[in-house]
CSV table of C-alpha atoms in Angstrom, one decimal:
chain,number,residue,atom,x,y,z
A,11,UNK,CA,93.0,101.7,82.4
A,12,UNK,CA,92.8,105.0,84.2
A,13,UNK,CA,95.9,104.1,86.3
A,14,UNK,CA,97.8,103.0,83.2
A,15,UNK,CA,97.0,106.3,81.5
A,16,UNK,CA,98.2,108.3,84.5
A,17,UNK,CA,101.5,106.4,84.6
A,18,UNK,CA,102.0,107.1,80.9
A,19,UNK,CA,101.3,110.8,81.4
A,20,UNK,CA,103.7,111.0,84.3
A,21,UNK,CA,106.5,109.2,82.4
A,22,UNK,CA,106.1,111.6,79.5
A,23,UNK,CA,107.0,114.5,81.7
A,24,UNK,CA,110.4,112.9,82.2
A,25,UNK,CA,110.7,111.3,78.7
A,26,UNK,CA,113.0,113.7,76.9
A,27,UNK,CA,112.6,112.0,73.5
A,28,UNK,CA,108.9,112.6,73.8
A,29,UNK,CA,109.4,116.3,74.7
A,30,UNK,CA,111.8,116.7,71.9
A,31,UNK,CA,109.3,115.3,69.4
A,32,UNK,CA,106.7,118.0,70.3
A,33,UNK,CA,109.1,120.9,71.0
A,34,UNK,CA,109.6,123.9,68.7
A,35,UNK,CA,113.0,124.0,66.9
A,36,UNK,CA,115.8,126.4,67.6
A,37,UNK,CA,114.8,127.4,71.1
A,38,UNK,CA,118.3,127.0,72.6
A,39,UNK,CA,119.1,129.8,75.1
A,40,UNK,CA,122.7,129.2,76.2
A,41,UNK,CA,123.7,131.4,79.1
A,42,UNK,CA,126.1,130.3,81.8
A,43,UNK,CA,123.4,130.2,84.5
A,44,UNK,CA,121.0,128.2,82.2
A,45,UNK,CA,123.7,125.7,81.3
A,46,UNK,CA,124.7,125.2,84.9
A,47,UNK,CA,121.1,124.7,86.0
A,48,UNK,CA,120.4,122.3,83.2
A,49,UNK,CA,123.5,120.2,84.0
A,50,UNK,CA,122.5,120.1,87.6
A,51,UNK,CA,119.0,119.1,86.7
A,52,UNK,CA,120.2,116.3,84.4
A,53,UNK,CA,122.5,115.1,87.1
A,54,UNK,CA,119.6,114.8,89.6
A,55,UNK,CA,117.4,113.3,86.9
A,56,UNK,CA,120.0,110.5,86.5
A,57,UNK,CA,119.2,109.1,89.9
A,58,UNK,CA,116.7,106.2,89.8
A,59,UNK,CA,115.2,107.4,93.1
A,60,UNK,CA,114.2,110.6,91.3
A,61,UNK,CA,112.2,108.7,88.8
A,62,UNK,CA,110.8,106.3,91.4
A,63,UNK,CA,109.5,109.2,93.5
A,64,UNK,CA,107.8,110.9,90.6
A,65,UNK,CA,106.2,107.8,89.3
A,66,UNK,CA,105.2,106.3,92.7
A,67,UNK,CA,101.5,105.9,93.0
A,68,UNK,CA,101.3,107.1,96.6
A,69,UNK,CA,104.6,108.6,97.7
A,70,UNK,CA,104.6,111.6,95.4
A,71,UNK,CA,101.0,112.4,96.5
A,72,UNK,CA,102.0,112.2,100.1
A,73,UNK,CA,105.0,114.5,99.6
A,74,UNK,CA,102.8,116.9,97.7
A,75,UNK,CA,100.1,116.8,100.3
A,76,UNK,CA,102.6,117.4,103.1
A,77,UNK,CA,103.9,120.4,101.1
A,78,UNK,CA,100.5,121.9,100.8
A,79,UNK,CA,99.5,121.3,104.4
A,80,UNK,CA,102.7,122.7,105.9
A,81,UNK,CA,102.4,125.7,103.5
A,82,UNK,CA,99.0,126.3,104.9
A,83,UNK,CA,100.3,126.1,108.4
A,84,UNK,CA,103.1,128.5,107.7
A,85,UNK,CA,101.0,131.0,105.8
A,86,UNK,CA,98.3,130.9,108.4
A,87,UNK,CA,100.7,131.8,111.2
A,88,UNK,CA,102.4,134.4,109.0
A,89,UNK,CA,99.0,136.0,108.1
A,90,UNK,CA,98.1,136.5,111.8
A,91,UNK,CA,101.5,138.1,112.5
A,92,UNK,CA,101.3,140.3,109.4
A,93,UNK,CA,97.8,141.4,110.2
A,94,UNK,CA,99.0,142.5,113.7
A,95,UNK,CA,102.0,144.3,112.2
A,96,UNK,CA,99.6,146.1,109.7
A,97,UNK,CA,97.5,147.2,112.6
A,98,UNK,CA,94.3,145.8,111.2
A,99,UNK,CA,93.7,142.9,113.6
A,100,UNK,CA,94.6,141.6,117.1
A,101,UNK,CA,95.4,145.2,118.2
A,102,UNK,CA,94.8,144.4,121.8
A,103,UNK,CA,97.8,142.0,121.9
A,104,UNK,CA,101.4,143.2,122.1
A,105,UNK,CA,103.1,142.4,118.8
A,106,UNK,CA,106.0,140.7,120.5
A,107,UNK,CA,103.7,138.4,122.4
A,108,UNK,CA,101.9,137.3,119.2
A,109,UNK,CA,105.2,136.7,117.4
A,110,UNK,CA,106.6,134.7,120.3
A,111,UNK,CA,103.5,132.4,120.4
A,112,UNK,CA,103.4,131.8,116.7
A,113,UNK,CA,107.0,131.8,115.7
A,114,UNK,CA,107.8,128.2,116.6
A,115,UNK,CA,104.9,126.5,114.8
A,116,UNK,CA,105.4,128.8,111.9
A,117,UNK,CA,109.1,127.9,111.5
A,118,UNK,CA,108.2,124.1,111.9
A,119,UNK,CA,105.8,124.5,109.0
A,120,UNK,CA,108.4,126.4,107.0
A,121,UNK,CA,111.1,123.8,107.5
A,122,UNK,CA,108.9,120.9,106.6
A,123,UNK,CA,107.5,122.9,103.6
A,124,UNK,CA,111.1,123.5,102.4
A,125,UNK,CA,112.0,119.8,102.7
A,126,UNK,CA,108.9,118.6,100.9
A,127,UNK,CA,109.3,121.2,98.3
A,128,UNK,CA,112.9,120.1,97.7
A,129,UNK,CA,111.6,116.5,97.3
A,130,UNK,CA,109.1,117.7,94.7
A,131,UNK,CA,111.9,119.4,92.8
A,132,UNK,CA,114.0,116.3,93.0
A,133,UNK,CA,111.2,114.2,91.5
A,134,UNK,CA,110.9,116.5,88.4
A,135,UNK,CA,114.2,118.4,88.2
A,136,UNK,CA,114.5,119.2,84.5
A,137,UNK,CA,110.9,120.4,84.0
A,138,UNK,CA,111.1,122.4,87.2
A,139,UNK,CA,114.4,124.0,86.3
A,140,UNK,CA,113.2,125.0,82.9
A,141,UNK,CA,109.9,126.4,84.2
A,142,UNK,CA,109.3,130.1,84.2
A,143,UNK,CA,106.9,129.7,87.1
A,144,UNK,CA,109.5,127.8,89.2
A,145,UNK,CA,112.1,130.5,88.6
A,146,UNK,CA,109.7,133.3,89.4
A,147,UNK,CA,108.6,131.4,92.6
A,148,UNK,CA,112.2,131.1,93.7
A,149,UNK,CA,112.8,134.8,93.2
A,150,UNK,CA,109.7,135.7,95.2
A,151,UNK,CA,110.8,133.3,98.0
A,152,UNK,CA,114.2,135.0,98.2
A,153,UNK,CA,112.6,138.4,98.2
A,154,UNK,CA,110.2,137.3,101.0
A,155,UNK,CA,113.1,136.0,103.0
A,156,UNK,CA,115.1,139.3,102.6
A,157,UNK,CA,111.9,141.3,103.5
A,158,UNK,CA,111.5,139.1,106.7
A,159,UNK,CA,115.1,139.8,107.7
A,160,UNK,CA,114.6,143.5,107.2
A,161,UNK,CA,111.5,143.5,109.3
A,162,UNK,CA,113.4,141.7,112.1
A,163,UNK,CA,116.2,144.2,111.9
A,164,UNK,CA,113.8,147.1,112.0
A,165,UNK,CA,111.9,145.8,115.1
A,166,UNK,CA,115.2,145.2,116.9
A,167,UNK,CA,116.5,148.7,116.0
A,168,UNK,CA,113.3,150.2,117.4
A,169,UNK,CA,113.6,148.2,120.7
A,170,UNK,CA,109.9,147.4,120.2
A,171,UNK,CA,108.9,150.7,121.6
A,172,UNK,CA,105.7,150.5,119.7
A,173,UNK,CA,104.9,147.0,121.0
A,174,UNK,CA,101.6,147.9,122.6
A,175,UNK,CA,100.6,150.5,119.9
A,176,UNK,CA,97.4,149.5,118.0
A,177,UNK,CA,99.1,150.6,114.8
A,178,UNK,CA,102.8,150.0,114.3
A,179,UNK,CA,105.1,152.5,112.6
A,180,UNK,CA,104.8,153.0,108.9
A,181,UNK,CA,108.0,151.1,108.0
A,182,UNK,CA,106.8,148.0,109.8
A,183,UNK,CA,103.4,148.2,108.1
A,184,UNK,CA,105.0,148.5,104.7
A,185,UNK,CA,107.2,145.4,105.5
A,186,UNK,CA,104.1,143.4,106.6
A,187,UNK,CA,102.2,144.4,103.4
A,188,UNK,CA,105.1,143.4,101.3
A,189,UNK,CA,105.3,140.1,103.2
A,190,UNK,CA,101.7,139.2,102.4
A,191,UNK,CA,102.0,140.3,98.8
A,192,UNK,CA,105.2,138.3,98.1
A,193,UNK,CA,103.8,135.1,99.6
A,194,UNK,CA,100.6,135.5,97.6
A,195,UNK,CA,102.8,135.6,94.5
A,196,UNK,CA,104.8,132.6,95.7
A,197,UNK,CA,101.6,130.6,96.1
A,198,UNK,CA,100.3,131.8,92.7
A,199,UNK,CA,103.6,130.9,90.9
A,200,UNK,CA,103.7,127.5,92.5
A,201,UNK,CA,100.1,126.7,91.5
A,202,UNK,CA,100.8,127.7,87.9
A,203,UNK,CA,103.7,125.2,87.8
A,204,UNK,CA,101.1,122.5,87.5
A,205,UNK,CA,100.2,123.7,84.0
A,206,UNK,CA,102.2,123.6,80.8
A,207,UNK,CA,101.3,127.1,79.5
A,208,UNK,CA,104.9,128.3,79.4
A,209,UNK,CA,106.8,125.0,79.2
A,210,UNK,CA,109.8,124.9,76.8
A,211,UNK,CA,108.0,122.6,74.3
A,212,UNK,CA,105.4,125.3,73.8
A,213,UNK,CA,105.5,128.0,71.1
A,214,UNK,CA,106.1,131.3,73.0
A,215,UNK,CA,107.9,134.6,72.6
A,216,UNK,CA,111.7,134.4,72.3
A,217,UNK,CA,112.2,136.2,75.6
A,218,UNK,CA,110.2,133.5,77.5
A,219,UNK,CA,112.6,130.8,76.2
A,220,UNK,CA,115.4,132.7,77.8
A,221,UNK,CA,113.5,133.4,81.0
A,222,UNK,CA,112.5,129.8,81.4
A,223,UNK,CA,116.1,128.6,80.7
A,224,UNK,CA,115.1,126.5,77.7
A,225,UNK,CA,118.3,124.6,76.7
A,226,UNK,CA,118.0,122.5,73.5
A,227,UNK,CA,120.5,119.8,74.6
A,228,UNK,CA,118.0,117.0,75.2
A,229,UNK,CA,120.4,114.4,73.8
A,230,UNK,CA,122.1,114.5,77.2
A,231,UNK,CA,119.1,112.4,78.5
A,232,UNK,CA,119.3,109.6,76.0
């Protein structure tokens, strides 16, 4: 009985007729970006493998578990590096040595995290695309990536002259602090995706419908 109830709940997340029946009226927010994302999501949703992955008893849990574990690996390595760049820990180690030792396992975790995250999106493309939390998460990931590139450029430009200094230059410390802050926001946004607080079928301020990309063309699924 419990398993049957779980399957019904999972299917309702993909059942557009069900979502339409509980959705507020007149929530359509047509912008070019929202329409493109919606069409892309409906295209992905049309693949049977997308439905199979989402409603699989074990596969979806394995993918989700892999995503969480590799996220932990990536963030753990990143935390150590950022603490060194902030000058609050591991001061006795040259920054370049620490980065060299942790860079490969961190990137392995990052790549697997991205792949598993893409599979999770593929399993629930429409709800994810029209989720304010997913959109905020993507923005924070992009910002974190840009920040990481800026830190790399700054370290190369300085020729690592501060490599053995207990406290790196201010611009490096600011970049490390931003890195930690942005990834905390990424994790928080991803965690909130599990809840339906700001889903399109909920009553919420008009601006939120636009921000979440709520497109009232659910007939495309039928």
